Tab-separated table of C-alpha atoms in Angstrom:
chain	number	residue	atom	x	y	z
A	169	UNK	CA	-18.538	-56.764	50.264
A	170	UNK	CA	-15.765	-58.031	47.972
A	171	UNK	CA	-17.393	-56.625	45.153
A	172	UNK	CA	-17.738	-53.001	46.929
A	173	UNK	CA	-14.154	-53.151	47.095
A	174	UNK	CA	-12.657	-54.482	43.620
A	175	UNK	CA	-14.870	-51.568	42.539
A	176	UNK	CA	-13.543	-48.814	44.841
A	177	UNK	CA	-10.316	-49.961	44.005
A	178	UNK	CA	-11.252	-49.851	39.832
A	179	UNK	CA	-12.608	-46.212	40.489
A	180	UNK	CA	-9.055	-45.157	42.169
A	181	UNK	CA	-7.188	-46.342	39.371
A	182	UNK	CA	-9.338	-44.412	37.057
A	183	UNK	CA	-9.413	-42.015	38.581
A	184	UNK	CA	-5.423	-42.063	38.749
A	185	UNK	CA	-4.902	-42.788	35.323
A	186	UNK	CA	-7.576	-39.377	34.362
A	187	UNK	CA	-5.393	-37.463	36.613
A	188	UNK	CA	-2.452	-38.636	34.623
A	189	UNK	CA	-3.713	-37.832	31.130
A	190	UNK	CA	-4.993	-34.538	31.762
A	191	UNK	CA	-1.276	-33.973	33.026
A	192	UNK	CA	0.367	-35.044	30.500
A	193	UNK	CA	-1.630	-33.186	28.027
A	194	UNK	CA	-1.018	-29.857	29.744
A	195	UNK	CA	2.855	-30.513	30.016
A	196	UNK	CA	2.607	-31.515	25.958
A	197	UNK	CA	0.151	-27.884	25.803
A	198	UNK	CA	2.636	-25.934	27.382
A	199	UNK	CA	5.981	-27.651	25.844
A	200	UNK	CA	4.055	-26.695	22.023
A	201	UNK	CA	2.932	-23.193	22.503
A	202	UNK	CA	6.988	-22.407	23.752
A	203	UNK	CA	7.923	-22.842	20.075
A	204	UNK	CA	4.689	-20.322	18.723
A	205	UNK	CA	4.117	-17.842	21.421
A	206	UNK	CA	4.865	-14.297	21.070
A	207	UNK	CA	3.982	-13.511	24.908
A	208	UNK	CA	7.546	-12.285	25.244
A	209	UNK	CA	6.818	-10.095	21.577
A	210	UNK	CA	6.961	-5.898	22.469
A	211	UNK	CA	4.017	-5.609	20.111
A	212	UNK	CA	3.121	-2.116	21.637
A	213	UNK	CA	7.157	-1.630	20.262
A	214	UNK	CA	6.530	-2.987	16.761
A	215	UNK	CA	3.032	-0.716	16.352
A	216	UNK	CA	5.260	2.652	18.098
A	217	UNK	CA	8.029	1.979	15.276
A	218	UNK	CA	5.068	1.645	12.829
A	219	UNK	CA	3.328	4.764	13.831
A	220	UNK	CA	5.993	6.906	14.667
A	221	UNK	CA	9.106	5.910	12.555
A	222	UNK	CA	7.538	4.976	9.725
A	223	UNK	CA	3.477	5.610	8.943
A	224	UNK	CA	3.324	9.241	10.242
A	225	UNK	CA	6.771	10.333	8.725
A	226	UNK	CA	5.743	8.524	5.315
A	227	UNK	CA	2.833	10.695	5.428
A	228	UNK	CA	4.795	13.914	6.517
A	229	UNK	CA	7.087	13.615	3.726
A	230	UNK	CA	4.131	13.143	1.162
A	231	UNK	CA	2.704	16.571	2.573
A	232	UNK	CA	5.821	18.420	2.141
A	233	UNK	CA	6.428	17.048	-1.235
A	234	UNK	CA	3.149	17.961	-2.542
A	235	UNK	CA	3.362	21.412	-0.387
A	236	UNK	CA	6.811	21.825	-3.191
A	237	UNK	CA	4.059	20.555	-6.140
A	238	UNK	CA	1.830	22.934	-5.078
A	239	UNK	CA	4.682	25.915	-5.100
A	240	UNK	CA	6.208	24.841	-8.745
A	241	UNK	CA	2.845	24.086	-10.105
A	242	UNK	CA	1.967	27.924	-9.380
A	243	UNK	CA	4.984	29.110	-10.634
A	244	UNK	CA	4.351	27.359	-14.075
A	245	UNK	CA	1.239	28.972	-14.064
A	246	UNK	CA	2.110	32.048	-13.822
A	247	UNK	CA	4.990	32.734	-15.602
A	248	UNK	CA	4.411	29.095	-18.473
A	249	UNK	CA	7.926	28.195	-19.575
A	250	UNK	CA	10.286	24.742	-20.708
A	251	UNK	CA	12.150	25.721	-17.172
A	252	UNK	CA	9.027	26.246	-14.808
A	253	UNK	CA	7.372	23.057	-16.809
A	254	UNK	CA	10.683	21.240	-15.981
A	255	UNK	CA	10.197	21.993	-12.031
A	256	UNK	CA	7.086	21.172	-11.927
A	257	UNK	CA	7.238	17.993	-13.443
A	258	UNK	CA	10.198	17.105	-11.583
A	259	UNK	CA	8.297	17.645	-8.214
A	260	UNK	CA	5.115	15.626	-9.354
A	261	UNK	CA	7.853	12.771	-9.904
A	262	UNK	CA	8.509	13.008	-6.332
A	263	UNK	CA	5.061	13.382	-4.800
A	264	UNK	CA	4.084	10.327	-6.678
A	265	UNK	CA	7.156	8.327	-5.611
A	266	UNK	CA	6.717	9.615	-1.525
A	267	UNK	CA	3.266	8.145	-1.775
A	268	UNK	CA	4.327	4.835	-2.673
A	269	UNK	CA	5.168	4.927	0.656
A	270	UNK	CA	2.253	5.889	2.231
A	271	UNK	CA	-0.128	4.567	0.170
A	272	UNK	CA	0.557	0.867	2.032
A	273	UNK	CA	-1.283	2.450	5.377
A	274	UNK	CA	-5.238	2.978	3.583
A	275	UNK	CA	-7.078	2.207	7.052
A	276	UNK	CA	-7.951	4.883	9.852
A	277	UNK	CA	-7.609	8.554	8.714
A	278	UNK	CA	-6.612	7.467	4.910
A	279	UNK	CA	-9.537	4.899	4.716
A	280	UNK	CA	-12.759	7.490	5.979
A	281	UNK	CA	-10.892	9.472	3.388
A	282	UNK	CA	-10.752	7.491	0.763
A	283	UNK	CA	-7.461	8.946	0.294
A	284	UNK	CA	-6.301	6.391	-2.432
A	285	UNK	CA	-8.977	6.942	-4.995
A	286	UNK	CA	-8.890	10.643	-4.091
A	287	UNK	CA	-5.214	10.495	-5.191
A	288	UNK	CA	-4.152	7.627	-7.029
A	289	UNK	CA	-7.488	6.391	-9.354
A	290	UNK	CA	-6.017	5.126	-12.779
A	291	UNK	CA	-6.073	5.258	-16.103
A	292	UNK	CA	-7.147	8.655	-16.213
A	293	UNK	CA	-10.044	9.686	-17.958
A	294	UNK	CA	-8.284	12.571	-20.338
A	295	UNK	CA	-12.058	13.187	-22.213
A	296	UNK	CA	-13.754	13.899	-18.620
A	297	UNK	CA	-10.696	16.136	-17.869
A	298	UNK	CA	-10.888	17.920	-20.903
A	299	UNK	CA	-14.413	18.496	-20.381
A	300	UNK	CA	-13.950	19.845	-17.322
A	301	UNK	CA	-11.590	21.831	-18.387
A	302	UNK	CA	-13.998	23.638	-20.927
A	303	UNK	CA	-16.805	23.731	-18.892
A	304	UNK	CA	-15.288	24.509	-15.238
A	305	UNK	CA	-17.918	22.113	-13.943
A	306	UNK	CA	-16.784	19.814	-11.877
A	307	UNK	CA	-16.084	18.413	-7.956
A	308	UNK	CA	-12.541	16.626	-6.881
A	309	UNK	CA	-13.552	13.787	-5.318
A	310	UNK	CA	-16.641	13.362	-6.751
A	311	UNK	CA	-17.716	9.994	-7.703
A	312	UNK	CA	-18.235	11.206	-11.350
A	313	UNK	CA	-14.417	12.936	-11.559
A	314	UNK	CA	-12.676	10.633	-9.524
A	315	UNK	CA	-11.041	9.482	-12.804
A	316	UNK	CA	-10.166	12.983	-13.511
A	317	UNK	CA	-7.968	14.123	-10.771
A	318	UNK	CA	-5.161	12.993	-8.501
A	319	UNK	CA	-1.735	12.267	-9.446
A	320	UNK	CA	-2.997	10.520	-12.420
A	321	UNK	CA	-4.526	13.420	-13.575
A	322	UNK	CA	-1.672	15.634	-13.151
A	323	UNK	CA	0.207	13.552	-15.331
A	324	UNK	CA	-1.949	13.848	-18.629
A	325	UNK	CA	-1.782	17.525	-17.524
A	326	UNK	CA	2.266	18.165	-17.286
A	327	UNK	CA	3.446	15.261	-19.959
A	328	UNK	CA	0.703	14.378	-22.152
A	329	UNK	CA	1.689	11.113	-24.290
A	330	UNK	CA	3.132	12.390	-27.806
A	331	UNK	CA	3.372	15.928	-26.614
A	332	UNK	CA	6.644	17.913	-26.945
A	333	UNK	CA	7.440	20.372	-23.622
A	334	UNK	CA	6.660	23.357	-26.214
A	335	UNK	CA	3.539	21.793	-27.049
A	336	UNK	CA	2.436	21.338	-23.096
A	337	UNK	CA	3.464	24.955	-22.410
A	338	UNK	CA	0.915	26.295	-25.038
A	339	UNK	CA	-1.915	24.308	-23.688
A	340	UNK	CA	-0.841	26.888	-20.911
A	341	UNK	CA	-0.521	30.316	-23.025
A	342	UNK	CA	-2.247	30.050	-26.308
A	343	UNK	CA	-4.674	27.651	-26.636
A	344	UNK	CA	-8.130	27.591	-26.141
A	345	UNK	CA	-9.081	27.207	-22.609
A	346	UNK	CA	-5.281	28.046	-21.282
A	347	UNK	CA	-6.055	30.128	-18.417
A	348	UNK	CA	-9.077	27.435	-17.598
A	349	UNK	CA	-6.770	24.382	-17.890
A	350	UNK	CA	-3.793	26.453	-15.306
A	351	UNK	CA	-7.087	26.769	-13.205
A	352	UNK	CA	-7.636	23.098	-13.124
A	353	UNK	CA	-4.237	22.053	-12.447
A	354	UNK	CA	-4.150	23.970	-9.317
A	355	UNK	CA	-7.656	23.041	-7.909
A	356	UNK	CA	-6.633	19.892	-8.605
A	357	UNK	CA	-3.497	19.628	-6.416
A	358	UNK	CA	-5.230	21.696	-3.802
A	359	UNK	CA	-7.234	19.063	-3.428
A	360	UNK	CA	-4.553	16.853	-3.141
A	361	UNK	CA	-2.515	18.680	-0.479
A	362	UNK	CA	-6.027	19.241	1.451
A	363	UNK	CA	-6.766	15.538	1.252
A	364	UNK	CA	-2.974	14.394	2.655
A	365	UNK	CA	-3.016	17.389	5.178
A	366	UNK	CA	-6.277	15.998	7.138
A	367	UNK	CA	-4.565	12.691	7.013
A	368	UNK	CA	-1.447	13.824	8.610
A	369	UNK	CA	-3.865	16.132	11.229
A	370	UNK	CA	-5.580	13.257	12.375
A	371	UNK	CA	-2.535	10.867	12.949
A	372	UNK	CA	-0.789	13.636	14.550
A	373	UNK	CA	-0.464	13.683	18.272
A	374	UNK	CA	-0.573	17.459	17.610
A	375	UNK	CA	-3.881	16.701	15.817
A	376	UNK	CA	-6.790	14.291	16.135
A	377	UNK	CA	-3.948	11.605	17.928
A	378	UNK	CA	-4.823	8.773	15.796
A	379	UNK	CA	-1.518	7.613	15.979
A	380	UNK	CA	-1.895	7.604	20.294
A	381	UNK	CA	-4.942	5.328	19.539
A	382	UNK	CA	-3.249	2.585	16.957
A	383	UNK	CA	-0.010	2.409	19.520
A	384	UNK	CA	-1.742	2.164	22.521
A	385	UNK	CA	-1.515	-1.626	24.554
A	386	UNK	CA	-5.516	-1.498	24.757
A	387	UNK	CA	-4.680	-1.832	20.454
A	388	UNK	CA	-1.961	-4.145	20.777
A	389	UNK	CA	-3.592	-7.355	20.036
A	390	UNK	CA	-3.990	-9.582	16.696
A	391	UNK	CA	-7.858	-9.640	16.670
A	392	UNK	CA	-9.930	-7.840	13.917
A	393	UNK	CA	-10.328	-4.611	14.815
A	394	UNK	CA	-6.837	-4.354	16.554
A	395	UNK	CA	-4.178	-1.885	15.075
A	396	UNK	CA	-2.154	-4.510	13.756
A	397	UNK	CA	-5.090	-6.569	12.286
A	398	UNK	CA	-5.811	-3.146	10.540
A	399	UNK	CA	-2.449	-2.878	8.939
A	400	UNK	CA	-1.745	-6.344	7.959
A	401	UNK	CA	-5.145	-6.077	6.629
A	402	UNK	CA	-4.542	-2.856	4.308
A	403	UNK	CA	-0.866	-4.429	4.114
A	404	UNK	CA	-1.876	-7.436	2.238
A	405	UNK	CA	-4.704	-5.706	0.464
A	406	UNK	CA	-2.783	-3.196	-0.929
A	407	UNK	CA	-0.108	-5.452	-2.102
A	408	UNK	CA	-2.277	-8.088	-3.816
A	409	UNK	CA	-5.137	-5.245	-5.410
A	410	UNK	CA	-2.929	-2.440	-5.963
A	411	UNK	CA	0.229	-3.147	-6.412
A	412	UNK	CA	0.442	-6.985	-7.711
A	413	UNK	CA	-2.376	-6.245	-9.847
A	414	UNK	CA	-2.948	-2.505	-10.501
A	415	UNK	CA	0.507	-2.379	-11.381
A	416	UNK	CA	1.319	-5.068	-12.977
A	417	UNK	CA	-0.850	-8.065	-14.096
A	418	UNK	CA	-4.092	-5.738	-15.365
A	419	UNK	CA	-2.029	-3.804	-17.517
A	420	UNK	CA	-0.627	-7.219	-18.240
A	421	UNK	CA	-3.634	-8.847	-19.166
A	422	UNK	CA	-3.910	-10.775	-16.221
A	423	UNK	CA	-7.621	-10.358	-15.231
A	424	UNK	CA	-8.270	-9.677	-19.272
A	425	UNK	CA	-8.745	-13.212	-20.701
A	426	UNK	CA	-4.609	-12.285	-21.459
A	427	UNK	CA	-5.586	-9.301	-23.767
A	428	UNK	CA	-3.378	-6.863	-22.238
A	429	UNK	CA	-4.036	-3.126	-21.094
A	430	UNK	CA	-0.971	-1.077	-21.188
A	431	UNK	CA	-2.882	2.328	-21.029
A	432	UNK	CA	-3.615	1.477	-17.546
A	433	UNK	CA	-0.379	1.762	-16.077
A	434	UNK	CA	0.560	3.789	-13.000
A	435	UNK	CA	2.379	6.713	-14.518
A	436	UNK	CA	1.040	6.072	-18.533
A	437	UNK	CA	1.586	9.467	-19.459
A	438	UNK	CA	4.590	10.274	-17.118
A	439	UNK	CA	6.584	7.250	-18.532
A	440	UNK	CA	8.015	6.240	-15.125
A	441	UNK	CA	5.166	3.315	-13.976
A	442	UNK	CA	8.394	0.671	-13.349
A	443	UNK	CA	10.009	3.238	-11.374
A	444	UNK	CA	7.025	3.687	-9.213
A	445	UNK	CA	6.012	-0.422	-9.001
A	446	UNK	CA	9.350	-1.090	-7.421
A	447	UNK	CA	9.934	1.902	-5.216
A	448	UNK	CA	6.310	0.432	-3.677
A	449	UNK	CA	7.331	-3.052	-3.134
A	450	UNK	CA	10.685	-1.736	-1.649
A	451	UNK	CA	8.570	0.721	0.805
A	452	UNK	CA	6.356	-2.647	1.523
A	453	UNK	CA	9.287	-4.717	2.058
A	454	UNK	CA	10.882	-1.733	4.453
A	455	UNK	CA	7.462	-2.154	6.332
A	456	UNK	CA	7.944	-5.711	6.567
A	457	UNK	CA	11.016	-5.628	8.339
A	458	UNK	CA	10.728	-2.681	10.417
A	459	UNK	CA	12.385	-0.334	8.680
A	460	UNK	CA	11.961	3.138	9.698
A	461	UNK	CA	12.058	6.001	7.244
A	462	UNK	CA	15.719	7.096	8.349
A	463	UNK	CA	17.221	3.606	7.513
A	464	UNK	CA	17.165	1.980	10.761
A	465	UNK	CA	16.329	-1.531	11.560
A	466	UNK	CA	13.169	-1.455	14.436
A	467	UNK	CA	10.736	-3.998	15.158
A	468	UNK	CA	8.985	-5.572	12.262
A	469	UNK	CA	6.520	-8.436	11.227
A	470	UNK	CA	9.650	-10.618	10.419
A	471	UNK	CA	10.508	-9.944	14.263
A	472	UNK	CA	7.122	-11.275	15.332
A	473	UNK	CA	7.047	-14.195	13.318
A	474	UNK	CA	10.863	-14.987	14.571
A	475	UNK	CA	8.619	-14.492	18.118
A	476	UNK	CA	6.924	-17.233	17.043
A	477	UNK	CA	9.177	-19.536	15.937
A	478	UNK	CA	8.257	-18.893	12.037
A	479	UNK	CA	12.068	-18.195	11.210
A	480	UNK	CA	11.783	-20.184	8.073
A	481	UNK	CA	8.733	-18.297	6.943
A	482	UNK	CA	10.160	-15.235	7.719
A	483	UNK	CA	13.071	-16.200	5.428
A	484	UNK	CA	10.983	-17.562	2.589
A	485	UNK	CA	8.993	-13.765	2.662
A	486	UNK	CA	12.382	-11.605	2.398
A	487	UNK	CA	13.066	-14.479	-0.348
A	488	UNK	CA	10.329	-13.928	-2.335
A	489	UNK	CA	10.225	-10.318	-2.282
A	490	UNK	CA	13.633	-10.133	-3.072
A	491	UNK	CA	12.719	-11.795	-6.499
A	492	UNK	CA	10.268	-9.559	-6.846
A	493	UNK	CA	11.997	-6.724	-7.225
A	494	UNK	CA	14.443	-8.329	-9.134
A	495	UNK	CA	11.989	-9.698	-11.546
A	496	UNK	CA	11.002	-6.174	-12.174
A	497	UNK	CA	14.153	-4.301	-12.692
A	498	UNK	CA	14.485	-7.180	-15.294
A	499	UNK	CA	12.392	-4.572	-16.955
A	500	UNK	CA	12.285	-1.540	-18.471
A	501	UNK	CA	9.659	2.040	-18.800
A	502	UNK	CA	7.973	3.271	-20.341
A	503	UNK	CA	6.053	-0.156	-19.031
A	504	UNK	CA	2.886	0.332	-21.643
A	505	UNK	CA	5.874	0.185	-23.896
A	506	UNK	CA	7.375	-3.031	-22.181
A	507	UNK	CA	3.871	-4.451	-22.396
A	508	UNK	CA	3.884	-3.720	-25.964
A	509	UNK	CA	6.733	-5.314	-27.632
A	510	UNK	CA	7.850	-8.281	-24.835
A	511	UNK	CA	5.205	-8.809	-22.075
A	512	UNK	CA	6.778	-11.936	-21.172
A	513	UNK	CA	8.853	-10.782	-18.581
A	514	UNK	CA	6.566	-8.572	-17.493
A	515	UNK	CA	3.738	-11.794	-16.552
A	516	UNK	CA	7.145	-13.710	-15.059
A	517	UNK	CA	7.242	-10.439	-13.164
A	518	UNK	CA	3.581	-11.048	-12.177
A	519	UNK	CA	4.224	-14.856	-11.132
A	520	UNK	CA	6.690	-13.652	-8.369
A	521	UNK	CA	4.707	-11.305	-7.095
A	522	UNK	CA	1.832	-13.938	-6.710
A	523	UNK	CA	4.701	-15.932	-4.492
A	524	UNK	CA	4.647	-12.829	-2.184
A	525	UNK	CA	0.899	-12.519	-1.917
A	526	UNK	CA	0.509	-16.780	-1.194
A	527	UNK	CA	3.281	-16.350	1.743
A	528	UNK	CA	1.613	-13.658	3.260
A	529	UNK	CA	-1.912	-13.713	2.467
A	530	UNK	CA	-2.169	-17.493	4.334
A	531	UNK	CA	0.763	-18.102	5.811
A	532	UNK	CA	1.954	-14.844	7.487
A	533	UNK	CA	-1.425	-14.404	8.888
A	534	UNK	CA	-2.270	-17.990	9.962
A	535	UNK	CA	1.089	-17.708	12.387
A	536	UNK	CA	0.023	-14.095	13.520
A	537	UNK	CA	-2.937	-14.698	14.328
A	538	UNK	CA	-4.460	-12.180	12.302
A	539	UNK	CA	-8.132	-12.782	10.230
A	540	UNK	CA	-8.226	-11.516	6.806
A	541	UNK	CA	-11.805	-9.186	6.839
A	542	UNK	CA	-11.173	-7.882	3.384
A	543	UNK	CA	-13.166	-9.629	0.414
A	544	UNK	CA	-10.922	-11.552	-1.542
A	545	UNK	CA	-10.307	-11.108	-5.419
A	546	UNK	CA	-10.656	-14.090	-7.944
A	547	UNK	CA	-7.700	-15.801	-9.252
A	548	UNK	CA	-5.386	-15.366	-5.381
């Protein structure tokens, strides 16, 4: 009987002392996630100022600039002159500068599109595009002339490396295959202006609505296949493919055993690659923080991770891109010409851009919440 009851007696304490763990481990669950929880984060806020401030408007302004390409472009081509050449090339300048802006946002519309290798696929190839040009066979967008249009195309068409303005304008006028090569320069940036105009149709809520779809609450979560996993994921890929490398460190010689490439810049021909490089990690920093495309501050990533109590990491980011852009105004263009003579600074350029891509690529995400779906490249 004694022993029945020394062992109720050990099951009650226990029992008591379960009851107290499990207690204390929720109070210590609940005092930890104060610090890291966003539950009190607007997210459907943050993706509205994405979508509507800032991604749609981006796009808008792309359209509209190459709507103006389109109009000089045919003016040069009718009437070929130093003055119509002059307005045309000044308007391809800023087509290619608005899409540094939207060229951050390559998921949804842009993505089934494959609106960045329709527009943006570089170094040009200038022997397929003079075949072309002599043959009139060929397809924009096209795997086989994907090198041979776009913006990068355009350039080898309007500024030609070595070429005086007088010299471009004949290509127009007198030389063989003039009225073939004014042929290809339009096609070409009707194919363009078709390829942004979907885009901006389907985010439209006058359009397909994509844009009701990425800011709706159903969206508003961090798991793959939400609308913010999609844009952090084209956010970080863009930055560390496109812009960290494609910019910078393959021209470099980053991914070439150090051998460097400066014919692949951005804008090779054009002569304004820099200019371009840090007007896109300015429009990615602007993203970052919420900025919309009027100036004013809205809900950002650096918000959320504040949410989250990930004010030091949020700091660290602005940090780093900061020295970023610093690092690259430490340079000059033509950048094949930088490349050239004192490449140096232009690898240092590289290293603090690699800062950026660490920060975000792990750490960003890993507070967020957010898995990274897209392969990565070698050397992170």
């Amino acid at each position: 009987m004694t022993h029945v009851l020394s062992r109720a007696r050990w099951l009650s304490v226990a029992l008591a002392a379960i009851v107290a763990m499990v207690t204390v481990a929720a109070c210590d669950s609940v005092g930890s996630s104060d610090s890291d929880d966003d539950s009190d984060f607007d997210r459907v806020a943050l993706l509205q100022n994405y979508g509507s401030n800032i991604i749609l408007p981006s796009y808008e302004t792309l359209a509209a600039d190459v709507a103006d390409l389109n109009a000089s472009a045919e003016a040069f081509v009718a009437t070929p002159s130093q003055e119509t050449l002059a307005d045309v090339q000044a308007d391809l300048k800023a087509a290619r500068m608005a899409w540094q802006a939207a060229s951050l946002y390559q998921f949804g519309p842009a993505e089934s599109l494959t609106l960045r290798s329709a527009l943006n696929t570089y170094p040009t190839d200038e022997e397929q595009i003079d075949s072309n040009i002599a043959s009139g066979e060929y397809t924009f967008g096209s795997i086989s002339d994907r090198a041979a249009g776009g913006f990068p195309a355009l350039g080898y068409l309007l500024h030609d490396t070595g070429a005086t303005d007088a010299e471009i304008v004949a290509a127009y006028t007198s030389e063989a295959n003039a009225e073939s090569r004014g042929t290809y320069l339009l096609e070409n940036i009707n194919f363009i202006q078709e390829n942004v105009d979907q885009v901006v149709t389907e985010w439209s809520p006058d359009g397909e609505d994509y844009l009701g779809m990425f800011t709706s609450e159903a969206n508003a979560g961090t798991d793959v296949g939400s609308s913010l996993g999609m844009l952090i994921n084209a956010y970080v890929k863009h930055y560390e493919r496109f812009l960290r490398d494609g910019k910078i460190g393959i021209p470099a010689g980053v991914r070439s055993a150090g051998v460097p490439r400066p014919s692949s810049t951005e804008a090779a021909h054009s002569g304004y690659s820099l200019e371009l490089a840090i007007a896109n990690v300015r429009a990615f920093k602007r993203l970052y923080l919420g900025e919309t495309v009027e100036g004013q501050d809205g809900p950002g990533i650096d918000d959320n991770l504040e949410a989250r109590g990930a004010g030091d990491l949020d700091t660290e980011i602005v940090s780093a891109l900061d020295a970023t852009i610093s690092a690259l105004q430490d340079l000059n263009d033509p950048l094949a010409n930088q490349i050239e003579t004192n490449n140096e600074p232009v690898l240092t350029a590289f290293q603090e851009m690699q800062s950026v891509v660490a920060l975000m690529k792990a750490d960003m995400t890993s507070v967020l919440g957010i898995t990274i779906t897209f392969q990565d490249n070698d050397g992170d």
